[in-house]
PDB file of C-alpha atoms and ligand atoms in Angstrom:
ATOM      1  CA  MET A 380     -12.054  23.406  -7.793  1.00  0.00           C
ATOM      2  CA  ASN A 381     -13.206  21.366  -4.315  1.00  0.00           C
ATOM      3  CA  LYS A 382     -11.654  19.728  -2.214  1.00  0.00           C
ATOM      4  CA  GLU A 383      -9.321  16.355  -2.730  1.00  0.00           C
ATOM      5  CA  VAL A 384     -10.061  13.121  -0.450  1.00  0.00           C
ATOM      6  CA  ALA A 385      -7.849  10.423  -0.117  1.00  0.00           C
ATOM      7  CA  CYS A 386      -8.390   7.265   1.515  1.00  0.00           C
ATOM      8  CA  ILE A 387      -5.198   5.381   2.709  1.00  0.00           C
ATOM      9  CA  THR A 388      -4.647   1.945   4.129  1.00  0.00           C
ATOM     10  CA  GLY A 389      -2.540   0.229   6.392  1.00  0.00           C
ATOM     11  CA  SER A 390      -1.288   4.342   6.706  1.00  0.00           C
ATOM     12  CA  ALA A 391      -0.626   4.067  10.993  1.00  0.00           C
ATOM     13  CA  GLN A 392       3.032   4.394   9.898  1.00  0.00           C
ATOM     14  CA  GLY A 393       5.588   3.356   7.791  1.00  0.00           C
ATOM     15  CA  ILE A 394       5.039   3.997   3.901  1.00  0.00           C
ATOM     16  CA  GLY A 395       0.955   4.815   4.190  1.00  0.00           C
ATOM     17  CA  GLU A 396       2.304   7.444   6.767  1.00  0.00           C
ATOM     18  CA  ALA A 397       4.394   8.853   4.511  1.00  0.00           C
ATOM     19  CA  ILE A 398       1.840   8.985   1.275  1.00  0.00           C
ATOM     20  CA  ALA A 399      -0.959   9.744   3.598  1.00  0.00           C
ATOM     21  CA  ARG A 400       1.432  13.048   5.380  1.00  0.00           C
ATOM     22  CA  ARG A 401       2.305  13.928   1.541  1.00  0.00           C
ATOM     23  CA  LEU A 402      -1.625  13.960   0.077  1.00  0.00           C
ATOM     24  CA  VAL A 403      -2.355  16.395   2.653  1.00  0.00           C
ATOM     25  CA  LYS A 404       0.494  18.375   1.222  1.00  0.00           C
ATOM     26  CA  ASP A 405      -0.880  18.696  -2.355  1.00  0.00           C
ATOM     27  CA  GLY A 406      -3.666  19.563  -0.618  1.00  0.00           C
ATOM     28  CA  PHE A 407      -5.815  16.519  -0.230  1.00  0.00           C
ATOM     29  CA  ALA A 408      -8.255  15.865   3.313  1.00  0.00           C
ATOM     30  CA  VAL A 409      -7.129  12.271   4.453  1.00  0.00           C
ATOM     31  CA  ALA A 410      -8.918   8.921   6.179  1.00  0.00           C
ATOM     32  CA  ILE A 411      -6.234   7.217   8.114  1.00  0.00           C
ATOM     33  CA  ALA A 412      -7.361   3.582   7.868  1.00  0.00           C
ATOM     34  CA  ASP A 413      -5.445   0.966  10.078  1.00  0.00           C
ATOM     35  CA  LEU A 414      -6.530  -2.341  11.732  1.00  0.00           C
ATOM     36  CA  ASN A 415      -4.050  -0.672  14.894  1.00  0.00           C
ATOM     37  CA  LEU A 416      -6.720   2.707  15.937  1.00  0.00           C
ATOM     38  CA  GLU A 417      -4.473   3.810  18.251  1.00  0.00           C
ATOM     39  CA  MET A 418      -1.630   4.681  15.909  1.00  0.00           C
ATOM     40  CA  ALA A 419      -3.616   5.987  13.373  1.00  0.00           C
ATOM     41  CA  GLN A 420      -5.420   8.192  15.792  1.00  0.00           C
ATOM     42  CA  LYS A 421      -2.150   9.913  15.865  1.00  0.00           C
ATOM     43  CA  VAL A 422      -1.086  10.538  12.854  1.00  0.00           C
ATOM     44  CA  ALA A 423      -4.596  12.130  12.036  1.00  0.00           C
ATOM     45  CA  ASP A 424      -4.233  13.988  15.098  1.00  0.00           C
ATOM     46  CA  SER A 425      -0.484  14.595  14.123  1.00  0.00           C
ATOM     47  CA  ILE A 426      -2.061  15.834  10.212  1.00  0.00           C
ATOM     48  CA  ASN A 427      -4.595  18.332  12.319  1.00  0.00           C
ATOM     49  CA  ASP A 428      -2.167  20.354  14.860  1.00  0.00           C
ATOM     50  CA  ASP A 429      -0.031  20.647  11.241  1.00  0.00           C
ATOM     51  CA  GLY A 430      -2.882  22.459   9.997  1.00  0.00           C
ATOM     52  CA  GLY A 431      -4.076  19.697   7.120  1.00  0.00           C
ATOM     53  CA  GLU A 432      -7.926  17.952   7.324  1.00  0.00           C
ATOM     54  CA  ALA A 433      -7.287  13.614   8.279  1.00  0.00           C
ATOM     55  CA  ALA A 434      -9.754  11.480  10.206  1.00  0.00           C
ATOM     56  CA  ALA A 435      -8.775   7.867  11.705  1.00  0.00           C
ATOM     57  CA  PHE A 436     -10.857   4.875  10.807  1.00  0.00           C
ATOM     58  CA  LYS A 437     -10.358   1.113  11.972  1.00  0.00           C
ATOM     59  CA  VAL A 438     -10.267  -0.997   9.784  1.00  0.00           C
ATOM     60  CA  ASP A 439      -9.544  -4.948   8.900  1.00  0.00           C
ATOM     61  CA  VAL A 440      -9.039  -4.732   5.171  1.00  0.00           C
ATOM     62  CA  SER A 441      -9.833  -8.150   4.458  1.00  0.00           C
ATOM     63  CA  ASP A 442     -13.064  -7.978   5.872  1.00  0.00           C
ATOM     64  CA  ARG A 443     -15.013  -7.316   2.771  1.00  0.00           C
ATOM     65  CA  GLU A 444     -18.651  -5.468   4.321  1.00  0.00           C
ATOM     66  CA  GLY A 445     -15.930  -3.318   7.217  1.00  0.00           C
ATOM     67  CA  PHE A 446     -13.999  -2.241   4.647  1.00  0.00           C
ATOM     68  CA  THR A 447     -17.509  -1.087   2.828  1.00  0.00           C
ATOM     69  CA  GLN A 448     -18.545   0.564   5.661  1.00  0.00           C
ATOM     70  CA  THR A 449     -15.091   2.638   6.549  1.00  0.00           C
ATOM     71  CA  LEU A 450     -15.389   3.700   3.194  1.00  0.00           C
ATOM     72  CA  GLU A 451     -18.109   4.956   3.769  1.00  0.00           C
ATOM     73  CA  ALA A 452     -17.813   6.652   6.869  1.00  0.00           C
ATOM     74  CA  ALA A 453     -14.913   8.113   5.517  1.00  0.00           C
ATOM     75  CA  ALA A 454     -16.856   9.765   2.675  1.00  0.00           C
ATOM     76  CA  ASP A 455     -18.939  10.577   5.597  1.00  0.00           C
ATOM     77  CA  LYS A 456     -17.088  12.515   7.603  1.00  0.00           C
ATOM     78  CA  LEU A 457     -14.589  14.213   4.833  1.00  0.00           C
ATOM     79  CA  GLY A 458     -16.552  14.318   2.270  1.00  0.00           C
ATOM     80  CA  ASP A 459     -16.799  13.358  -0.759  1.00  0.00           C
ATOM     81  CA  PHE A 460     -13.465  11.152  -1.607  1.00  0.00           C
ATOM     82  CA  ASN A 461     -11.907  10.417  -5.686  1.00  0.00           C
ATOM     83  CA  VAL A 462      -8.581   8.591  -4.618  1.00  0.00           C
ATOM     84  CA  LEU A 463      -8.174   4.990  -2.834  1.00  0.00           C
ATOM     85  CA  VAL A 464      -4.375   4.246  -1.795  1.00  0.00           C
ATOM     86  CA  ASN A 465      -4.849  -0.200  -1.069  1.00  0.00           C
ATOM     87  CA  ASN A 466      -1.535   0.414   0.950  1.00  0.00           C
ATOM     88  CA  ALA A 467      -2.020  -1.998   3.533  1.00  0.00           C
ATOM     89  CA  GLY A 468       0.100  -5.368   3.557  1.00  0.00           C
ATOM     90  CA  ILE A 469       1.578  -8.312   5.725  1.00  0.00           C
ATOM     91  CA  ALA A 470       4.975  -9.587   4.069  1.00  0.00           C
ATOM     92  CA  PRO A 471       5.416 -13.016   6.761  1.00  0.00           C
ATOM     93  CA  THR A 472       9.021 -15.047   6.083  1.00  0.00           C
ATOM     94  CA  THR A 473       7.440 -17.981   4.214  1.00  0.00           C
ATOM     95  CA  PRO A 474      10.144 -20.838   3.023  1.00  0.00           C
ATOM     96  CA  ILE A 475       8.110 -23.226   0.654  1.00  0.00           C
ATOM     97  CA  ASP A 476       7.886 -26.496   3.247  1.00  0.00           C
ATOM     98  CA  THR A 477       6.603 -24.110   6.145  1.00  0.00           C
ATOM     99  CA  ILE A 478       3.263 -22.513   4.173  1.00  0.00           C
ATOM    100  CA  THR A 479      -0.318 -24.140   5.819  1.00  0.00           C
ATOM    101  CA  PRO A 480      -3.452 -23.523   3.847  1.00  0.00           C
ATOM    102  CA  GLU A 481      -4.056 -21.296   6.924  1.00  0.00           C
ATOM    103  CA  MET A 482      -1.118 -19.130   5.560  1.00  0.00           C
ATOM    104  CA  PHE A 483      -2.074 -19.270   2.323  1.00  0.00           C
ATOM    105  CA  ASP A 484      -5.485 -17.873   3.402  1.00  0.00           C
ATOM    106  CA  LYS A 485      -4.573 -14.974   5.931  1.00  0.00           C
ATOM    107  CA  VAL A 486      -1.941 -13.358   3.359  1.00  0.00           C
ATOM    108  CA  TYR A 487      -4.085 -14.060   0.108  1.00  0.00           C
ATOM    109  CA  HIS A 488      -6.694 -12.309   1.832  1.00  0.00           C
ATOM    110  CA  ILE A 489      -4.872  -8.868   3.543  1.00  0.00           C
ATOM    111  CA  ASN A 490      -3.321  -8.412   0.389  1.00  0.00           C
ATOM    112  CA  VAL A 491      -4.842  -9.404  -2.478  1.00  0.00           C
ATOM    113  CA  ALA A 492      -8.485  -9.689  -1.934  1.00  0.00           C
ATOM    114  CA  SER A 493      -8.712  -6.228   0.526  1.00  0.00           C
ATOM    115  CA  CYS A 494      -7.400  -4.680  -2.906  1.00  0.00           C
ATOM    116  CA  ILE A 495     -10.544  -6.346  -4.777  1.00  0.00           C
ATOM    117  CA  TRP A 496     -13.269  -4.807  -1.847  1.00  0.00           C
ATOM    118  CA  GLY A 497     -11.926  -1.647  -1.816  1.00  0.00           C
ATOM    119  CA  MET A 498     -12.163  -1.379  -5.347  1.00  0.00           C
ATOM    120  CA  GLN A 499     -15.727  -2.616  -5.522  1.00  0.00           C
ATOM    121  CA  ALA A 500     -16.816  -0.037  -2.338  1.00  0.00           C
ATOM    122  CA  ALA A 501     -14.853   2.921  -3.991  1.00  0.00           C
ATOM    123  CA  THR A 502     -16.282   2.227  -7.686  1.00  0.00           C
ATOM    124  CA  ALA A 503     -19.857   2.188  -6.074  1.00  0.00           C
ATOM    125  CA  LEU A 504     -19.292   5.609  -3.831  1.00  0.00           C
ATOM    126  CA  PHE A 505     -17.574   7.105  -7.354  1.00  0.00           C
ATOM    127  CA  LYS A 506     -20.312   6.128  -9.497  1.00  0.00           C
ATOM    128  CA  GLY A 507     -22.691   7.072  -6.917  1.00  0.00           C
ATOM    129  CA  LYS A 508     -21.688  10.659  -6.559  1.00  0.00           C
ATOM    130  CA  GLY A 509     -21.499  10.822 -10.625  1.00  0.00           C
ATOM    131  CA  HIS A 510     -17.544  10.762 -11.259  1.00  0.00           C
ATOM    132  CA  GLY A 511     -14.404   9.125 -11.391  1.00  0.00           C
ATOM    133  CA  GLY A 512     -11.443   7.955  -9.304  1.00  0.00           C
ATOM    134  CA  LYS A 513      -8.113   7.186  -8.977  1.00  0.00           C
ATOM    135  CA  ILE A 514      -7.353   3.609  -7.362  1.00  0.00           C
ATOM    136  CA  ILE A 515      -3.451   2.959  -6.226  1.00  0.00           C
ATOM    137  CA  ASN A 516      -2.887  -0.382  -4.975  1.00  0.00           C
ATOM    138  CA  ALA A 517       0.698  -1.616  -3.539  1.00  0.00           C
ATOM    139  CA  ALA A 518       2.661  -3.750  -5.324  1.00  0.00           C
ATOM    140  CA  SER A 519       6.708  -4.298  -4.167  1.00  0.00           C
ATOM    141  CA  GLN A 520       9.474  -5.358  -6.324  1.00  0.00           C
ATOM    142  CA  ALA A 521       8.752  -8.608  -5.621  1.00  0.00           C
ATOM    143  CA  GLY A 522       6.530  -8.889  -7.577  1.00  0.00           C
ATOM    144  CA  VAL A 523       9.014  -7.584  -9.847  1.00  0.00           C
ATOM    145  CA  VAL A 524      11.165 -10.225  -9.488  1.00  0.00           C
ATOM    146  CA  GLY A 525      10.231 -13.234  -6.974  1.00  0.00           C
ATOM    147  CA  ASN A 526      11.972 -13.123  -3.805  1.00  0.00           C
ATOM    148  CA  ALA A 527      13.580 -16.194  -1.868  1.00  0.00           C
ATOM    149  CA  ASN A 528      11.846 -16.644   1.195  1.00  0.00           C
ATOM    150  CA  LEU A 529       9.041 -15.056   0.354  1.00  0.00           C
ATOM    151  CA  MET A 530       6.618 -17.142  -1.713  1.00  0.00           C
ATOM    152  CA  LEU A 531       3.036 -16.279  -0.223  1.00  0.00           C
ATOM    153  CA  TYR A 532       3.846 -12.413  -0.415  1.00  0.00           C
ATOM    154  CA  SER A 533       6.036 -12.302  -3.290  1.00  0.00           C
ATOM    155  CA  SER A 534       2.799 -13.798  -5.217  1.00  0.00           C
ATOM    156  CA  THR A 535       0.394 -11.577  -3.855  1.00  0.00           C
ATOM    157  CA  LYS A 536       2.669  -8.900  -5.158  1.00  0.00           C
ATOM    158  CA  PHE A 537       2.545 -10.165  -8.945  1.00  0.00           C
ATOM    159  CA  ALA A 538      -1.371 -10.566  -8.280  1.00  0.00           C
ATOM    160  CA  ILE A 539      -1.330  -7.658  -7.487  1.00  0.00           C
ATOM    161  CA  ARG A 540       0.103  -6.271 -10.814  1.00  0.00           C
ATOM    162  CA  GLY A 541      -2.386  -8.342 -12.266  1.00  0.00           C
ATOM    163  CA  LEU A 542      -5.181  -7.215 -10.648  1.00  0.00           C
ATOM    164  CA  THR A 543      -4.421  -3.657 -11.186  1.00  0.00           C
ATOM    165  CA  GLN A 544      -4.468  -3.909 -15.089  1.00  0.00           C
ATOM    166  CA  VAL A 545      -7.774  -6.028 -14.862  1.00  0.00           C
ATOM    167  CA  ALA A 546      -9.507  -2.727 -13.028  1.00  0.00           C
ATOM    168  CA  ALA A 547      -7.793  -0.830 -15.217  1.00  0.00           C
ATOM    169  CA  LYS A 548      -9.593  -2.064 -18.386  1.00  0.00           C
ATOM    170  CA  ASP A 549     -12.643  -2.730 -16.509  1.00  0.00           C
ATOM    171  CA  LEU A 550     -13.349   0.596 -14.890  1.00  0.00           C
ATOM    172  CA  ALA A 551     -11.645   2.902 -17.834  1.00  0.00           C
ATOM    173  CA  LYS A 552     -15.588   3.234 -19.183  1.00  0.00           C
ATOM    174  CA  ASP A 553     -16.487   4.665 -15.272  1.00  0.00           C
ATOM    175  CA  GLY A 554     -14.022   7.019 -15.538  1.00  0.00           C
ATOM    176  CA  ILE A 555     -11.662   5.467 -12.794  1.00  0.00           C
ATOM    177  CA  THR A 556      -8.166   4.968 -13.568  1.00  0.00           C
ATOM    178  CA  ALA A 557      -6.263   1.933 -11.569  1.00  0.00           C
ATOM    179  CA  ASN A 558      -2.241   1.957 -11.152  1.00  0.00           C
ATOM    180  CA  ALA A 559       0.339   0.387  -8.632  1.00  0.00           C
ATOM    181  CA  TYR A 560       3.262   1.446  -6.939  1.00  0.00           C
ATOM    182  CA  ALA A 561       5.981  -1.303  -6.298  1.00  0.00           C
ATOM    183  CA  PRO A 562       8.623  -0.110  -3.649  1.00  0.00           C
ATOM    184  CA  GLY A 563      11.926  -1.449  -3.424  1.00  0.00           C
ATOM    185  CA  ILE A 564      13.479  -1.824   0.140  1.00  0.00           C
ATOM    186  CA  VAL A 565      11.824   1.002   2.063  1.00  0.00           C
ATOM    187  CA  LYS A 566      12.551   2.086   5.746  1.00  0.00           C
ATOM    188  CA  THR A 567       9.536   0.482   8.131  1.00  0.00           C
ATOM    189  CA  PRO A 568       8.905  -1.845  10.157  1.00  0.00           C
ATOM    190  CA  MET A 569       7.841  -4.242   7.707  1.00  0.00           C
ATOM    191  CA  MET A 570      11.380  -3.990   6.302  1.00  0.00           C
ATOM    192  CA  MET A 571      12.941  -4.221   9.789  1.00  0.00           C
ATOM    193  CA  ASP A 572      11.420  -7.897  10.336  1.00  0.00           C
ATOM    194  CA  ILE A 573      12.062  -9.115   7.085  1.00  0.00           C
ATOM    195  CA  ALA A 574      15.673  -7.596   8.162  1.00  0.00           C
ATOM    196  CA  HIS A 575      15.538  -9.209  11.742  1.00  0.00           C
ATOM    197  CA  HIS A 576      14.422 -13.022  10.273  1.00  0.00           C
ATOM    198  CA  VAL A 577      17.525 -12.897   7.265  1.00  0.00           C
ATOM    199  CA  ALA A 578      20.073 -11.550  10.674  1.00  0.00           C
ATOM    200  CA  GLN A 579      18.543 -14.393  12.892  1.00  0.00           C
ATOM    201  CA  ASN A 580      19.465 -17.156  10.313  1.00  0.00           C
ATOM    202  CA  ALA A 581      22.511 -15.727   9.621  1.00  0.00           C
ATOM    203  CA  GLY A 582      23.425 -15.227  13.035  1.00  0.00           C
ATOM    204  CA  LYS A 583      23.811 -11.505  13.178  1.00  0.00           C
ATOM    205  CA  ASP A 584      22.556  -8.718  13.457  1.00  0.00           C
ATOM    206  CA  ASP A 585      19.746  -6.651  12.508  1.00  0.00           C
ATOM    207  CA  GLU A 586      21.707  -3.861  10.869  1.00  0.00           C
ATOM    208  CA  TRP A 587      23.889  -6.762   9.183  1.00  0.00           C
ATOM    209  CA  GLY A 588      20.413  -8.082   7.837  1.00  0.00           C
ATOM    210  CA  MET A 589      19.095  -4.818   6.821  1.00  0.00           C
ATOM    211  CA  SER A 590      22.307  -3.854   5.416  1.00  0.00           C
ATOM    212  CA  THR A 591      22.166  -7.360   3.007  1.00  0.00           C
ATOM    213  CA  PHE A 592      19.108  -6.034   0.749  1.00  0.00           C
ATOM    214  CA  SER A 593      20.985  -2.390   0.071  1.00  0.00           C
ATOM    215  CA  LYS A 594      23.933  -4.408  -2.123  1.00  0.00           C
ATOM    216  CA  ASP A 595      21.511  -5.138  -5.338  1.00  0.00           C
ATOM    217  CA  ILE A 596      20.167  -1.260  -5.339  1.00  0.00           C
ATOM    218  CA  THR A 597      21.389   0.502  -8.036  1.00  0.00           C
ATOM    219  CA  LEU A 598      21.533   3.792  -6.606  1.00  0.00           C
ATOM    220  CA  GLY A 599      22.837   2.525  -3.723  1.00  0.00           C
ATOM    221  CA  ARG A 600      20.547   3.678  -0.773  1.00  0.00           C
ATOM    222  CA  LEU A 601      17.798   1.750   0.546  1.00  0.00           C
ATOM    223  CA  SER A 602      14.102   4.460   0.073  1.00  0.00           C
ATOM    224  CA  GLU A 603      12.862   6.094   2.520  1.00  0.00           C
ATOM    225  CA  PRO A 604       9.071   6.138   2.902  1.00  0.00           C
ATOM    226  CA  SER A 605       8.652   9.813   1.562  1.00  0.00           C
ATOM    227  CA  ASP A 606      10.529   8.277  -1.739  1.00  0.00           C
ATOM    228  CA  VAL A 607       7.286   6.254  -2.404  1.00  0.00           C
ATOM    229  CA  ALA A 608       5.206   8.901  -1.499  1.00  0.00           C
ATOM    230  CA  ASN A 609       6.556  11.104  -3.646  1.00  0.00           C
ATOM    231  CA  ALA A 610       5.160   8.619  -6.457  1.00  0.00           C
ATOM    232  CA  VAL A 611       1.990   8.233  -5.166  1.00  0.00           C
ATOM    233  CA  SER A 612       2.126  11.888  -4.887  1.00  0.00           C
ATOM    234  CA  PHE A 613       2.345  12.208  -9.138  1.00  0.00           C
ATOM    235  CA  LEU A 614      -0.581   9.201  -9.526  1.00  0.00           C
ATOM    236  CA  ALA A 615      -3.487  10.567  -7.226  1.00  0.00           C
ATOM    237  CA  GLY A 616      -2.679  14.211  -9.047  1.00  0.00           C
ATOM    238  CA  HIS A 617      -3.921  15.001 -12.052  1.00  0.00           C
ATOM    239  CA  ASP A 618      -0.749  15.058 -13.930  1.00  0.00           C
ATOM    240  CA  SER A 619      -1.411  11.756 -14.136  1.00  0.00           C
ATOM    241  CA  ASP A 620      -4.557  11.717 -15.505  1.00  0.00           C
ATOM    242  CA  TYR A 621      -3.905   9.918 -18.986  1.00  0.00           C
ATOM    243  CA  ILE A 622      -2.444   6.827 -17.265  1.00  0.00           C
ATOM    244  CA  THR A 623      -4.192   3.848 -15.888  1.00  0.00           C
ATOM    245  CA  GLY A 624      -3.269  -0.445 -15.048  1.00  0.00           C
ATOM    246  CA  GLN A 625       0.351   0.961 -15.249  1.00  0.00           C
ATOM    247  CA  THR A 626       3.142  -0.366 -12.120  1.00  0.00           C
ATOM    248  CA  LEU A 627       5.625   2.367 -11.365  1.00  0.00           C
ATOM    249  CA  ILE A 628       8.390   0.988  -9.855  1.00  0.00           C
ATOM    250  CA  VAL A 629      10.254   2.703  -7.290  1.00  0.00           C
ATOM    251  CA  ASP A 630      13.159   0.798  -5.954  1.00  0.00           C
ATOM    252  CA  GLY A 631      16.132   2.582  -6.572  1.00  0.00           C
ATOM    253  CA  GLY A 632      17.369   0.358  -9.628  1.00  0.00           C
ATOM    254  CA  MET A 633      16.719  -2.922  -8.425  1.00  0.00           C
ATOM    255  CA  GLN A 634      15.900  -3.905 -11.239  1.00  0.00           C
ATOM    256  CA  PHE A 635      18.927  -3.626 -13.546  1.00  0.00           C
ATOM    257  CA  GLN A 636      20.756  -5.769 -10.725  1.00  0.00           C
TER     258      GLN A 636
HETATM  259  N1  NAI B1714       8.675  -1.455   3.250  1.00  0.00           N
HETATM  260  C1  NAI B1714       8.893  -2.198   1.953  1.00  0.00           C
HETATM  261  O1  NAI B1714      10.045  -2.396   1.588  1.00  0.00           O
HETATM  262  C2  NAI B1714       8.187  -2.684   1.057  1.00  0.00           C
HETATM  263  C3  NAI B1714       7.056  -2.229   1.179  1.00  0.00           C
HETATM  264  N2  NAI B1714       5.852  -2.947   0.596  1.00  0.00           N
HETATM  265  C4  NAI B1714       4.600  -2.514   0.581  1.00  0.00           C
HETATM  266  O2  NAI B1714       4.088  -1.541   0.786  1.00  0.00           O
HETATM  267  C5  NAI B1714       2.674  -1.169   1.276  1.00  0.00           C
HETATM  268  C6  NAI B1714       2.985  -0.600   3.304  1.00  0.00           C
HETATM  269  O3  NAI B1714       4.162  -1.815   3.742  1.00  0.00           O
HETATM  270  P1  NAI B1714       5.166  -0.795   5.277  1.00  0.00           P
HETATM  271  O4  NAI B1714       4.776   0.542   4.678  1.00  0.00           O
HETATM  272  O5  NAI B1714       6.267  -1.507   4.772  1.00  0.00           O
HETATM  273  O6  NAI B1714       3.858  -1.971   6.250  1.00  0.00           O
HETATM  274  P2  NAI B1714       4.785  -1.621   7.428  1.00  0.00           P
HETATM  275  O7  NAI B1714       4.007  -3.221   8.142  1.00  0.00           O
HETATM  276  O8  NAI B1714       5.509  -0.719   8.012  1.00  0.00           O
HETATM  277  O9  NAI B1714       3.066  -0.883   7.850  1.00  0.00           O
HETATM  278  C7  NAI B1714       1.731  -1.801   7.173  1.00  0.00           C
HETATM  279  C8  NAI B1714       0.052  -0.887   7.821  1.00  0.00           C
HETATM  280  O10 NAI B1714      -0.686  -1.965   7.563  1.00  0.00           O
HETATM  281  C9  NAI B1714      -1.291  -2.063   9.206  1.00  0.00           C
HETATM  282  N3  NAI B1714      -2.211  -3.515   8.695  1.00  0.00           N
HETATM  283  C10 NAI B1714      -2.169  -4.630   8.303  1.00  0.00           C
HETATM  284  N4  NAI B1714      -2.992  -5.728   7.603  1.00  0.00           N
HETATM  285  C11 NAI B1714      -3.726  -4.819   8.334  1.00  0.00           C
HETATM  286  C12 NAI B1714      -4.953  -4.762   8.054  1.00  0.00           C
HETATM  287  N5  NAI B1714      -5.884  -6.038   7.766  1.00  0.00           N
HETATM  288  N6  NAI B1714      -5.921  -3.554   7.566  1.00  0.00           N
HETATM  289  C13 NAI B1714      -6.059  -2.955   8.125  1.00  0.00           C
HETATM  290  N7  NAI B1714      -4.542  -2.649   7.857  1.00  0.00           N
HETATM  291  C14 NAI B1714      -3.511  -3.439   7.757  1.00  0.00           C
HETATM  292  C15 NAI B1714      -0.575  -2.275  10.189  1.00  0.00           C
HETATM  293  O11 NAI B1714      -1.152  -2.122  11.063  1.00  0.00           O
HETATM  294  C16 NAI B1714       0.308  -0.837   9.698  1.00  0.00           C
HETATM  295  O12 NAI B1714       0.153  -0.049   9.833  1.00  0.00           O
HETATM  296  C17 NAI B1714       2.442  -3.312   1.971  1.00  0.00           C
HETATM  297  O13 NAI B1714       1.698  -3.471   0.815  1.00  0.00           O
HETATM  298  C18 NAI B1714       3.774  -3.418   1.536  1.00  0.00           C
HETATM  299  O14 NAI B1714       3.727  -4.689   0.659  1.00  0.00           O
HETATM  300  C19 NAI B1714       6.106  -2.463  -1.404  1.00  0.00           C
HETATM  301  C20 NAI B1714       7.252  -3.074  -1.378  1.00  0.00           C
HETATM  302  C21 NAI B1714       8.740  -2.991  -0.172  1.00  0.00           C
HETATM  303  C1  BUO B1715       8.825  -6.431   1.684  1.00  0.00           C
HETATM  304  C2  BUO B1715       9.348  -6.248   0.361  1.00  0.00           C
HETATM  305  O1  BUO B1715       8.251  -5.923  -0.470  1.00  0.00           O
HETATM  306  C3  BUO B1715       9.963  -6.137  -0.329  1.00  0.00           C
HETATM  307  C4  BUO B1715      11.394  -6.978   0.427  1.00  0.00           C
HETATM  308  O2  BUO B1715      10.075  -6.306  -1.485  1.00  0.00           O
END
């Protein structure tokens, strides 16, 4: 079988980096595509030093043309690719009364429009090569149950679940599946930042801020990025070939609370 190639956006750190490293273990060559090229290059170098195959690319996923060019460059460099993980996202704290049109545009362009641009470009590449592929989008537990003070973020993640279902229906005829993963509370810079805001508002330290999130987790611990990467490995691999339009919730059982 030919080598498989995956592009993971937002993979210079956090969940995206863990996904990239896991997919390399699964035998993929990976494109590390991120706004932060320096950090993306470090991740790619470390994967290559360990015997895997990776290349770093700078991308702003909210820029349709730039994102398309990055996917084309990744395919040129690493080979014909068949998995796109739309992982990049931002999660600013946005109590209702603080939201401006500019913030709305920014969060929706980075979190939602990016998935559509990525799907358009990847679909064109898959079809151009005459094969199907897999689109995997980052949702969140915050897109299953609304999260306080995260109006913009939470609503974009509800949107991701919706657009994933539509994509599954629209793209099935081309042999393309579309699924999403919904992490819970994962120890990454994004989550540390949210915890910091919560702690600051309560006059407590960041560790306290983070601990307030673990009380609702059935399994009793915060998520490691690798917990999410394990689930994405399943969605990217052939064991999930008959699954489409789904959101795989990877939250340690938060939704039962
Ligand atoms: N950390 C958590 O607890 C959870 C995270 N998620 C989702 O998982 C995904 C990854 O989250 P984390 O790893 O925690 O985030 P993170 O903030 O730690 O890392 C995000 C990465 O995306 C990159 N990025 C940001 N804007 C970008 C843009 N416009 N174009 C390209 N790259 C960009 C950043 O440079 C960074 O490397 C996000 O979609 C997030 O919403 C979902 C549920 C929980
Ligand atoms: C950052 C995030 O997705 C949360 C809090 O669920």
